[in-house]
Short mmCIF file of C-alpha atoms in Angstrom, two decimals:
data_model
loop_
_atom_site.label_atom_id
_atom_site.label_comp_id
_atom_site.label_asym_id
_atom_site.label_seq_id
_atom_site.Cartn_x
_atom_site.Cartn_y
_atom_site.Cartn_z
CA MET A 518 -37.39 101.05 -16.81
CA SER A 519 -40.21 103.73 -16.63
CA ASP A 520 -40.86 106.26 -18.99
CA PHE A 521 -40.40 109.31 -16.53
CA ASP A 522 -36.31 108.08 -16.62
CA SER A 523 -36.47 109.19 -20.32
CA THR A 524 -36.47 112.48 -22.33
CA ALA A 525 -39.66 111.03 -24.17
CA SER A 526 -41.48 111.59 -21.04
CA THR A 527 -39.90 114.12 -18.92
CA PRO A 528 -38.96 117.51 -19.76
CA ALA A 529 -35.29 118.35 -19.97
CA PRO A 530 -33.82 121.19 -17.43
CA THR A 531 -32.86 124.69 -18.74
CA GLY A 532 -30.04 126.84 -18.07
CA HIS A 533 -26.93 126.70 -16.96
CA ARG A 534 -26.60 125.92 -13.05
CA PRO A 535 -24.11 127.61 -10.95
CA SER A 536 -21.18 125.71 -9.90
CA LYS A 537 -21.90 126.09 -6.32
CA ARG A 538 -24.56 124.17 -6.34
CA ARG A 539 -22.51 121.09 -7.00
CA ARG A 540 -21.16 121.37 -3.42
CA VAL A 541 -24.37 121.09 -2.06
CA TYR A 542 -25.28 117.72 -3.18
CA ASP A 543 -23.33 114.62 -2.74
CA ASP A 544 -21.74 113.26 -6.08
CA SER A 545 -21.03 109.69 -5.05
CA GLU A 546 -22.37 106.97 -7.24
CA ALA A 547 -25.29 106.24 -4.79
CA SER A 548 -26.37 109.98 -5.07
CA THR A 549 -29.28 110.72 -7.97
CA PRO A 550 -27.93 112.40 -10.56
CA ARG A 551 -29.76 115.51 -10.54
CA TYR A 552 -27.20 117.37 -12.62
CA SER A 553 -27.15 114.98 -15.56
CA SER A 554 -28.99 115.09 -18.72
CA PRO A 555 -32.60 113.86 -18.80
CA ASP A 556 -31.41 110.41 -20.15
CA GLU A 557 -28.78 110.16 -17.47
CA LEU A 558 -31.44 110.72 -15.01
CA GLY A 559 -33.65 108.40 -15.96
CA ASP A 560 -31.28 105.51 -15.88
CA HIS A 561 -31.55 103.56 -12.61
CA LYS A 562 -28.12 102.16 -13.32
CA PRO A 563 -25.56 104.33 -10.81
CA HIS A 564 -24.23 107.36 -12.75
CA ARG A 565 -20.79 107.93 -13.10
CA SER A 566 -19.41 110.52 -10.89
CA SER A 567 -18.91 113.80 -12.41
CA LYS A 568 -15.24 113.92 -10.99
CA LEU A 569 -14.36 111.60 -13.96
CA LYS A 570 -15.74 114.09 -16.65
CA THR A 571 -14.47 117.03 -17.65
CA ARG A 572 -16.58 120.32 -18.20
CA GLN A 573 -15.80 120.38 -21.92
CA ASP A 574 -17.44 117.01 -22.01
CA LEU A 575 -20.51 117.93 -19.84
CA GLY A 576 -20.70 120.91 -22.11
CA SER A 577 -20.61 119.13 -25.06
CA ARG A 578 -23.09 116.40 -24.24
CA ARG A 579 -25.39 119.41 -23.08
CA ARG A 580 -25.26 121.10 -25.93
CA SER A 581 -26.43 118.07 -28.27
CA ARG A 582 -28.97 117.36 -26.24
CA SER A 583 -32.29 119.49 -25.84
CA SER A 584 -32.06 123.22 -24.27
CA ASP A 585 -35.42 123.58 -23.09
CA GLY A 586 -38.36 121.37 -22.32
CA SER A 587 -40.40 121.82 -25.85
CA VAL A 588 -42.11 118.53 -26.78
CA ASP A 589 -40.52 119.08 -30.39
CA GLU A 590 -36.95 119.11 -29.13
CA LEU A 591 -37.83 116.26 -26.84
CA ASP A 592 -38.94 114.12 -29.74
CA HIS A 593 -35.88 115.07 -31.50
CA THR A 594 -33.71 113.71 -29.04
CA TYR A 595 -36.00 110.72 -28.49
CA HIS A 596 -35.87 109.68 -32.09
CA GLY A 597 -32.11 110.72 -32.31
CA ARG A 598 -31.44 107.83 -29.62
CA ASN A 599 -33.75 105.43 -31.21
CA ARG A 600 -31.56 105.71 -34.58
CA SER A 601 -28.32 105.45 -33.11
CA ARG A 602 -29.44 102.30 -31.15
CA SER A 603 -30.75 100.65 -33.93
CA SER A 604 -28.09 101.72 -36.74
CA SER A 605 -26.79 98.54 -36.78
CA THR A 606 -30.16 96.46 -37.22
CA ASP A 607 -30.96 98.79 -39.86
CA SER A 608 -28.17 98.41 -42.03
CA HIS A 609 -28.29 94.71 -41.45
CA ARG A 610 -31.91 94.61 -42.83
CA SER A 611 -31.89 97.88 -45.42
CA SER A 612 -31.90 95.82 -48.54
CA HIS A 613 -35.45 94.34 -46.91
CA SER A 614 -36.54 97.63 -45.75
CA SER A 615 -38.78 100.05 -47.60
CA PRO A 616 -37.84 104.24 -47.35
CA ASP A 617 -40.87 104.93 -44.87
CA ALA A 618 -39.19 102.53 -42.52
CA LEU A 619 -35.82 104.89 -42.41
CA SER A 620 -38.63 107.65 -41.17
CA PRO A 621 -38.13 108.73 -37.55
CA PRO A 622 -41.26 107.24 -35.36
CA VAL A 623 -44.10 109.58 -34.85
CA TYR A 624 -44.67 110.23 -31.13
CA LYS A 625 -48.14 108.26 -30.33
CA PRO A 626 -50.35 109.99 -28.00
CA LEU A 627 -51.24 108.25 -24.53
CA LYS A 628 -54.27 106.11 -24.45
CA LEU A 629 -55.84 105.03 -21.42
CA ASN A 630 -59.11 103.07 -20.76
CA TYR A 631 -59.24 102.55 -17.06
CA LYS A 632 -62.47 100.48 -15.83
CA GLN A 633 -63.51 99.90 -12.20
CA LYS A 634 -62.71 96.12 -11.04
CA PHE A 635 -62.72 96.27 -7.23
CA ILE A 636 -65.02 98.28 -4.92
CA LEU A 637 -63.70 97.47 -1.29
CA LYS A 638 -65.87 98.62 1.77
CA GLY A 639 -65.32 98.24 5.37
CA HIS A 640 -64.16 101.52 6.42
CA ARG A 641 -67.06 103.47 8.87
CA LYS A 642 -65.79 107.28 7.92
CA GLY A 643 -64.12 108.51 4.88
CA VAL A 644 -60.73 107.12 3.17
CA ALA A 645 -57.65 109.74 4.00
CA GLN A 646 -55.23 108.07 2.04
CA VAL A 647 -54.75 104.32 0.18
CA ARG A 648 -51.24 103.14 -0.95
CA PHE A 649 -49.98 100.11 -2.77
CA SER A 650 -46.83 98.36 -1.12
CA PRO A 651 -43.86 98.42 -3.20
CA ASP A 652 -43.96 95.00 -3.76
CA GLY A 653 -47.31 95.64 -5.33
CA ARG A 654 -49.11 92.47 -3.23
CA TRP A 655 -50.89 94.85 -0.95
CA ILE A 656 -53.11 97.65 -0.37
CA ALA A 657 -53.16 99.61 2.85
CA SER A 658 -56.16 102.27 3.19
CA CYS A 659 -56.44 104.43 6.58
CA SER A 660 -59.96 106.56 7.42
CA ALA A 661 -61.06 109.08 9.88
CA ASP A 662 -62.76 105.83 12.00
CA SER A 663 -59.10 105.79 13.39
CA THR A 664 -58.25 102.46 11.50
CA ILE A 665 -55.77 101.16 9.06
CA LYS A 666 -56.94 98.39 6.54
CA ILE A 667 -54.64 96.01 4.62
CA TRP A 668 -56.30 94.37 1.44
CA ASP A 669 -55.14 91.94 -0.99
CA ALA A 670 -54.08 93.81 -4.31
CA VAL A 671 -54.89 90.69 -6.42
CA THR A 672 -58.30 89.45 -5.21
CA GLY A 673 -59.50 92.75 -3.32
CA LYS A 674 -59.78 90.40 0.04
CA HIS A 675 -60.03 92.17 3.48
CA MET A 676 -56.72 90.65 5.15
CA ARG A 677 -56.76 92.46 8.50
CA THR A 678 -57.58 96.04 10.41
CA LEU A 679 -55.03 97.81 12.45
CA GLU A 680 -56.55 99.52 15.68
CA GLY A 681 -54.72 101.26 18.25
CA HIS A 682 -55.10 105.02 17.26
CA LEU A 683 -57.22 107.27 19.51
CA ALA A 684 -58.51 109.31 16.74
CA GLY A 685 -58.47 109.51 12.94
CA VAL A 686 -55.71 108.40 10.46
CA SER A 687 -54.73 110.93 8.00
CA THR A 688 -51.43 109.25 6.53
CA ILE A 689 -49.84 106.03 5.81
CA ALA A 690 -46.49 104.82 4.40
CA TRP A 691 -45.26 101.48 3.54
CA SER A 692 -41.52 100.41 4.60
CA PRO A 693 -39.36 99.62 1.30
CA ASP A 694 -39.58 95.40 2.11
CA SER A 695 -43.47 95.90 2.24
CA ASN A 696 -43.35 94.66 5.77
CA THR A 697 -43.98 97.46 8.03
CA ILE A 698 -46.58 100.23 7.96
CA ALA A 699 -46.24 103.74 9.43
CA SER A 700 -49.65 105.54 10.28
CA GLY A 701 -50.26 109.40 11.51
CA SER A 702 -53.04 110.37 13.31
CA ASP A 703 -55.04 112.97 14.84
CA ASP A 704 -54.11 111.79 18.34
CA LYS A 705 -50.79 113.19 17.63
CA THR A 706 -48.62 109.87 17.54
CA ILE A 707 -46.98 107.88 14.69
CA ARG A 708 -47.36 104.19 14.78
CA LEU A 709 -45.52 101.35 13.09
CA TRP A 710 -47.33 97.97 12.44
CA HIS A 711 -46.18 94.56 11.50
CA ARG A 712 -48.16 93.83 7.98
CA ALA A 713 -48.29 90.08 8.69
CA THR A 714 -49.41 90.26 12.30
CA GLY A 715 -51.46 93.64 12.27
CA LYS A 716 -49.49 94.28 15.74
CA PRO A 717 -48.26 97.63 16.48
CA TYR A 718 -44.76 98.21 17.77
CA PRO A 719 -44.17 98.49 21.27
CA ALA A 720 -44.14 102.25 21.17
CA PRO A 721 -45.34 105.24 19.06
CA LEU A 722 -43.50 107.85 18.20
CA LEU A 723 -44.07 110.88 19.90
CA GLY A 724 -42.90 114.66 19.42
CA HIS A 725 -45.34 116.31 17.17
CA HIS A 726 -47.87 118.60 18.93
CA ASN A 727 -50.64 118.50 16.51
CA TYR A 728 -52.19 116.14 14.05
CA VAL A 729 -49.93 114.18 11.90
CA TYR A 730 -50.66 114.75 8.76
CA SER A 731 -47.93 113.23 6.06
CA LEU A 732 -45.46 110.19 6.46
CA ALA A 733 -42.69 108.81 4.23
CA PHE A 734 -40.10 106.12 4.52
CA SER A 735 -36.56 106.51 3.39
CA PRO A 736 -35.45 104.12 0.51
CA LYS A 737 -33.53 102.23 2.93
CA GLY A 738 -36.20 102.20 5.47
CA ASN A 739 -33.97 103.37 8.25
CA MET A 740 -35.68 107.10 8.26
CA LEU A 741 -38.96 108.27 8.52
CA VAL A 742 -39.98 111.78 7.44
CA SER A 743 -43.18 113.37 9.03
CA GLY A 744 -45.26 116.53 8.52
CA SER A 745 -47.74 117.98 11.33
CA TYR A 746 -50.47 120.51 11.83
CA ASP A 747 -47.65 121.89 14.22
CA GLU A 748 -45.89 123.26 10.92
CA ALA A 749 -42.68 121.25 11.53
CA VAL A 750 -41.29 118.47 9.86
CA PHE A 751 -39.66 115.48 11.70
CA LEU A 752 -36.94 113.11 10.73
CA TRP A 753 -36.88 109.80 12.87
CA ASP A 754 -34.11 107.25 13.35
CA LEU A 755 -36.24 104.13 12.99
CA ARG A 756 -33.41 102.01 14.25
CA ALA A 757 -32.94 104.21 17.56
CA ARG A 758 -36.43 104.72 17.59
CA ARG A 759 -35.60 108.47 18.16
CA LEU A 760 -36.35 111.91 16.96
CA MET A 761 -33.14 112.72 14.64
CA ARG A 762 -33.85 116.10 13.57
CA SER A 763 -36.74 118.86 13.70
CA LEU A 764 -37.23 121.19 10.89
CA PRO A 765 -38.88 124.42 11.29
CA ALA A 766 -39.92 123.69 7.75
CA HIS A 767 -42.75 126.44 7.44
CA SER A 768 -45.34 129.02 9.12
CA ASP A 769 -48.37 126.79 8.14
CA PRO A 770 -49.63 123.21 8.56
CA VAL A 771 -47.32 120.68 6.65
CA GLY A 772 -49.56 118.96 4.17
CA GLY A 773 -47.05 116.72 2.44
CA VAL A 774 -43.44 115.42 2.75
CA ASP A 775 -41.45 113.04 0.26
CA PHE A 776 -38.02 111.49 0.25
CA ILE A 777 -36.07 111.08 -3.11
CA ARG A 778 -35.10 107.79 -4.38
CA ASP A 779 -31.75 107.85 -2.84
CA GLY A 780 -32.50 109.40 0.60
CA THR A 781 -30.31 112.50 0.43
CA LEU A 782 -33.35 114.93 0.09
CA VAL A 783 -36.90 115.35 1.51
CA CYS A 784 -39.33 117.46 0.02
CA SER A 785 -42.14 119.57 2.16
CA CYS A 786 -45.05 121.41 1.28
CA SER A 787 -47.51 123.70 3.09
CA THR A 788 -50.50 125.84 2.87
CA ASP A 789 -48.22 128.64 3.10
CA GLY A 790 -47.86 128.40 -0.50
CA LEU A 791 -44.02 127.06 -0.16
CA THR A 792 -42.46 123.66 -1.42
CA ARG A 793 -39.00 123.24 0.30
CA VAL A 794 -36.16 120.74 -0.32
CA TRP A 795 -33.94 119.66 2.58
CA ASP A 796 -30.72 118.06 2.92
CA THR A 797 -31.70 114.81 5.27
CA ALA A 798 -27.71 114.56 6.28
CA THR A 799 -27.48 118.48 7.29
CA GLY A 800 -31.22 119.52 7.57
CA GLN A 801 -30.32 122.66 5.76
CA CYS A 802 -32.90 123.89 3.14
CA LEU A 803 -31.55 123.65 -0.21
CA ARG A 804 -34.28 125.03 -2.58
CA THR A 805 -37.71 126.80 -1.94
CA LEU A 806 -40.51 126.72 -4.85
CA VAL A 807 -43.22 129.15 -4.95
CA HIS A 808 -45.48 129.82 -7.73
CA GLU A 809 -46.23 133.69 -8.50
CA ASP A 810 -49.91 133.05 -7.56
CA ASN A 811 -48.89 131.33 -4.13
CA ALA A 812 -52.07 128.74 -3.74
CA PRO A 813 -51.89 126.76 -0.94
CA VAL A 814 -49.82 123.26 -1.74
CA THR A 815 -51.16 120.22 -0.02
CA THR A 816 -49.47 117.15 -1.38
CA VAL A 817 -45.51 116.87 -2.66
CA ARG A 818 -43.97 113.73 -4.49
CA PHE A 819 -40.87 113.49 -6.12
CA SER A 820 -40.91 111.86 -9.65
CA PRO A 821 -39.41 108.23 -10.25
CA ASN A 822 -36.09 109.53 -11.51
CA GLY A 823 -35.82 112.22 -8.61
CA ARG A 824 -35.40 115.03 -11.28
CA TYR A 825 -38.51 116.64 -10.53
CA ILE A 826 -41.28 117.31 -7.67
CA LEU A 827 -44.84 117.13 -8.11
CA ALA A 828 -46.75 119.70 -6.48
CA PHE A 829 -50.84 119.82 -5.87
CA THR A 830 -52.57 123.13 -4.74
CA LEU A 831 -55.68 124.44 -3.94
CA ASP A 832 -56.07 126.46 -7.37
CA SER A 833 -57.04 123.05 -9.22
CA CYS A 834 -53.54 122.85 -10.64
CA ILE A 835 -50.92 120.35 -10.38
CA ARG A 836 -47.44 121.22 -11.34
CA LEU A 837 -44.30 119.82 -12.10
CA TRP A 838 -41.03 121.65 -10.90
CA ASP A 839 -37.65 121.12 -11.57
CA TYR A 840 -36.08 122.34 -7.97
CA VAL A 841 -32.98 122.42 -9.23
CA SER A 842 -33.04 125.39 -11.50
CA GLY A 843 -36.56 126.55 -9.61
CA THR A 844 -38.63 126.38 -12.63
CA CYS A 845 -42.09 125.36 -12.99
CA LYS A 846 -42.00 122.66 -16.03
CA LYS A 847 -45.54 121.58 -16.59
CA THR A 848 -49.21 122.54 -15.16
CA TYR A 849 -52.01 120.02 -15.43
CA GLN A 850 -55.50 121.10 -15.08
CA GLY A 851 -58.95 119.48 -15.59
CA HIS A 852 -59.93 118.53 -12.11
CA VAL A 853 -61.49 120.39 -9.28
CA ASN A 854 -59.37 121.11 -5.95
CA LYS A 855 -60.26 124.10 -4.15
CA LYS A 856 -61.19 123.14 -0.48
CA TYR A 857 -59.53 119.72 0.17
CA SER A 858 -56.00 117.83 0.27
CA LEU A 859 -55.66 115.70 -2.93
CA GLY A 860 -53.25 113.26 -3.51
CA GLY A 861 -52.06 111.60 -6.64
CA ALA A 862 -49.11 109.60 -8.51
CA PHE A 863 -47.02 108.82 -11.49
CA GLY A 864 -47.97 105.90 -13.58
CA VAL A 865 -47.26 104.19 -16.69
CA GLY A 866 -49.47 103.29 -19.32
CA GLY A 867 -48.05 101.11 -22.07
CA PRO A 868 -44.71 102.92 -23.19
CA GLU A 869 -45.63 106.49 -22.17
CA GLY A 870 -46.10 108.00 -18.72
CA PHE A 871 -49.20 109.34 -17.14
CA ILE A 872 -50.20 111.51 -13.90
CA VAL A 873 -53.29 110.74 -12.03
CA SER A 874 -55.10 112.58 -9.36
CA GLY A 875 -58.63 112.52 -7.53
CA SER A 876 -61.09 115.25 -7.80
CA GLU A 877 -63.46 117.05 -5.54
CA ASP A 878 -66.64 116.19 -8.06
CA GLY A 879 -65.86 112.60 -7.74
CA ASP A 880 -63.74 111.99 -11.00
CA ILE A 881 -60.49 110.45 -11.39
CA VAL A 882 -58.27 112.10 -13.69
CA PHE A 883 -55.45 111.04 -16.13
CA TRP A 884 -52.98 113.27 -18.18
CA ASP A 885 -50.23 112.56 -20.41
CA VAL A 886 -47.03 113.51 -18.61
CA ARG A 887 -45.55 115.18 -21.64
CA THR A 888 -48.43 116.86 -23.56
CA LYS A 889 -50.13 117.71 -20.39
CA ASP A 890 -53.18 116.14 -22.43
CA MET A 891 -56.02 114.98 -20.18
CA VAL A 892 -56.40 111.44 -21.67
CA GLN A 893 -59.15 109.94 -19.26
CA LYS A 894 -61.67 110.89 -16.79
CA VAL A 895 -63.56 108.17 -14.78
CA SER A 896 -66.19 108.39 -12.02
CA GLY A 897 -67.34 105.80 -9.46
CA HIS A 898 -66.96 107.43 -6.22
CA GLU A 899 -70.10 109.23 -4.57
CA GLY A 900 -67.99 112.45 -3.71
CA VAL A 901 -64.59 113.71 -3.28
CA VAL A 902 -61.65 111.04 -4.25
CA LEU A 903 -59.08 112.10 -1.84
CA TRP A 904 -56.20 109.74 -2.76
CA VAL A 905 -54.96 107.87 -5.65
CA ASP A 906 -52.18 105.50 -6.12
CA THR A 907 -50.32 103.23 -8.63
CA CYS A 908 -49.06 99.76 -8.56
CA PRO A 909 -45.54 99.54 -8.82
CA GLY A 910 -44.05 97.21 -11.69
CA VAL A 911 -46.29 96.55 -14.93
CA SER A 912 -49.48 95.79 -13.69
CA GLY A 913 -50.86 99.20 -14.37
CA LYS A 914 -53.32 99.15 -11.42
CA VAL A 915 -54.70 102.16 -9.91
CA VAL A 916 -56.54 102.41 -6.12
CA SER A 917 -58.70 105.35 -5.33
CA GLY A 918 -60.06 106.17 -1.77
CA GLY A 919 -62.87 108.98 -0.78
CA LEU A 920 -65.04 110.46 1.24
CA ASP A 921 -67.78 107.54 0.50
CA GLY A 922 -65.76 105.28 2.83
CA THR A 923 -64.91 103.04 -0.31
CA VAL A 924 -61.70 101.62 -1.78
CA ARG A 925 -61.58 101.11 -5.53
CA ILE A 926 -59.29 99.29 -7.60
CA TRP A 927 -58.87 100.17 -11.44
CA VAL A 928 -57.15 98.34 -14.33
CA ASP A 929 -56.37 99.44 -17.66
CA VAL A 930 -57.98 97.02 -20.42
CA ASN A 931 -58.43 97.46 -24.14
CA GLU A 932 -61.78 97.40 -25.85
CA ASP A 933 -62.00 93.85 -26.70
CA GLU A 934 -61.55 92.98 -22.72
CA VAL A 935 -64.71 95.34 -21.85
CA ASP A 936 -66.85 93.78 -24.72
CA SER A 937 -65.86 90.03 -23.07
CA GLY A 938 -65.97 91.12 -19.45
CA VAL A 939 -62.17 90.20 -18.97
CA ASN A 940 -60.11 91.50 -15.78
CA GLY A 941 -63.29 91.57 -13.73
CA VAL A 942 -64.92 94.77 -16.04
CA ASN A 943 -68.54 94.33 -16.20
CA ALA A 944 -68.67 91.17 -13.71
CA ALA A 945 -71.53 90.30 -11.14
CA PRO A 946 -70.36 91.08 -7.41
CA VAL A 947 -69.16 87.97 -5.51
CA ASP A 948 -68.17 87.50 -2.20
CA ALA A 949 -65.01 88.45 -0.73
CA ASP A 950 -63.36 84.99 -0.95
CA ALA A 951 -63.25 85.23 -4.59
CA THR A 952 -60.18 85.08 -6.64
CA GLU A 953 -58.48 86.36 -9.95
CA ASP A 954 -60.30 83.22 -11.56
CA GLU A 955 -63.64 84.33 -9.74
CA PRO A 956 -63.24 88.12 -10.99
CA MET A 957 -65.31 90.18 -8.84
CA GLU A 958 -66.62 94.00 -8.86
CA GLU A 959 -67.70 94.59 -5.25
CA VAL A 960 -65.82 93.22 -2.03
CA LYS A 961 -67.84 93.90 1.29
CA VAL A 962 -66.59 93.22 4.22
CA GLU A 963 -68.25 95.50 6.62
CA ASN A 964 -71.10 97.87 6.32
CA GLY A 965 -70.16 101.24 5.77
CA ASP A 966 -71.58 103.97 8.25
CA GLU A 967 -71.68 108.01 7.62
CA LEU A 968 -69.40 109.86 5.62
CA ASP A 969 -66.73 112.09 7.38
CA THR A 970 -65.19 115.33 5.59
CA LEU A 971 -61.55 114.20 6.09
CA ARG A 972 -58.53 116.05 4.83
CA GLU A 973 -60.60 119.29 4.30
CA THR A 974 -58.79 122.47 3.87
CA SER A 975 -61.18 125.08 4.30
CA VAL A 976 -60.34 128.62 5.16
CA ASP A 977 -61.96 128.89 8.34
CA ARG A 978 -61.80 127.37 11.65
CA GLU A 979 -65.17 127.78 12.81
CA ALA A 980 -65.91 123.83 13.08
CA THR A 981 -62.53 123.35 14.84
CA ARG A 982 -63.97 121.73 18.37
CA GLU A 983 -66.70 119.61 16.61
CA ARG A 984 -64.14 118.21 14.26
CA GLU A 985 -61.79 117.19 16.84
CA LEU A 986 -64.56 115.33 18.63
CA GLU A 987 -65.03 113.45 15.44
CA ALA A 988 -61.39 112.85 14.98
CA SER A 989 -61.09 114.55 11.77
CA PRO A 990 -58.41 116.97 10.93
CA GLU A 991 -58.43 120.58 11.70
CA PRO A 992 -59.30 123.03 8.80
CA MET A 993 -56.56 125.12 7.64
CA ASP A 994 -56.36 129.14 7.57
CA GLU A 995 -55.82 130.61 4.10
CA ASP A 996 -53.38 133.54 3.99
#
């Protein structure tokens, strides 16, 4: 179970919530328990319906937990849970335990040591997005060169190239079964691809009137949400292959969209500075989040437990929002993000959680989710790192893509492994057919070409015509 799903890694919600909000969300066992305590929110097991609990029970439960998101109270809650769970064990071996063994454990700061393992070359222009498949076996990358490439996440081997778009590809998404890839392009179309064959589905999804900039599958794989420069958010029925709902979401281009883990909600963001939460069944806007600085929001992601939204903004900040209460819980700083639409992800390092993002200075930055401390900064790309993703499961791998046209895989290693060259760290480059037993540092599939300033969100539109010819996204206006 991920640490994002416990109070040790996720801030607790604050304040009392009006009971009317309960009517907005589905209260079935399949829905995300957005009004429960962080402990319940973090549990991947279906939560019990609130109909079976009295308000007094809920009130007493909440009073027994942290009333705000402070680290001290989160620590207290975490230690209390540990003590209660281990009480029987402690009593059994109390005669063999020292007095120090009874003291609560001290929170250990997150320690990461990511090193570059693979360099995957092949794209001829900048890489806009990179995504691990849900099963962790594959990596997909998309580029302004109008192609999508699939790589083996274990060996770094190039598997196939998907071609068919008439302009640069800005966004990709994996289906939950890891067998289908959706791609959005500057040619205003959305295409679906068979991963195993590399062949596209018969007809693209048409409807957007400008660049398609962000995509996300629903957890069941039956719906797709898309965001576009036409300022709209579309919900697609993939079984019927038709547009299900059009949401007039924003007053500026939509930079990011995402589904919550149970599929009942969608979030979207825009350079108008707003992040919005939508009911997928009704299309109703349930919440609008806006920071007092009103910085353009370029990317949004739900937390793994569905309780928070991570928003990337052009003021070099990443904010963690409690969308139920409408409050910003954490702000992560230390990277550079003033001009480009950058992406990042949640990850797990040992027992603790982290947030990782690219940076315009070429670095990849890691933060401790709880403390907001920057725990590591690594470099390798030449130029802007546009997107970073984390591998599902326990492997801890991270993949990045940037304007230099390369895809890079990073692994978390200890100092002993670094010294001995284990896991491909400090290994000599070998050919693309290398396996995990023959570690490699660089995989060359094709020769790279000129870089492209993909996903640029500058404040002027002077280079619009030139960028359209180069199949790269149109710059955004700033309010």
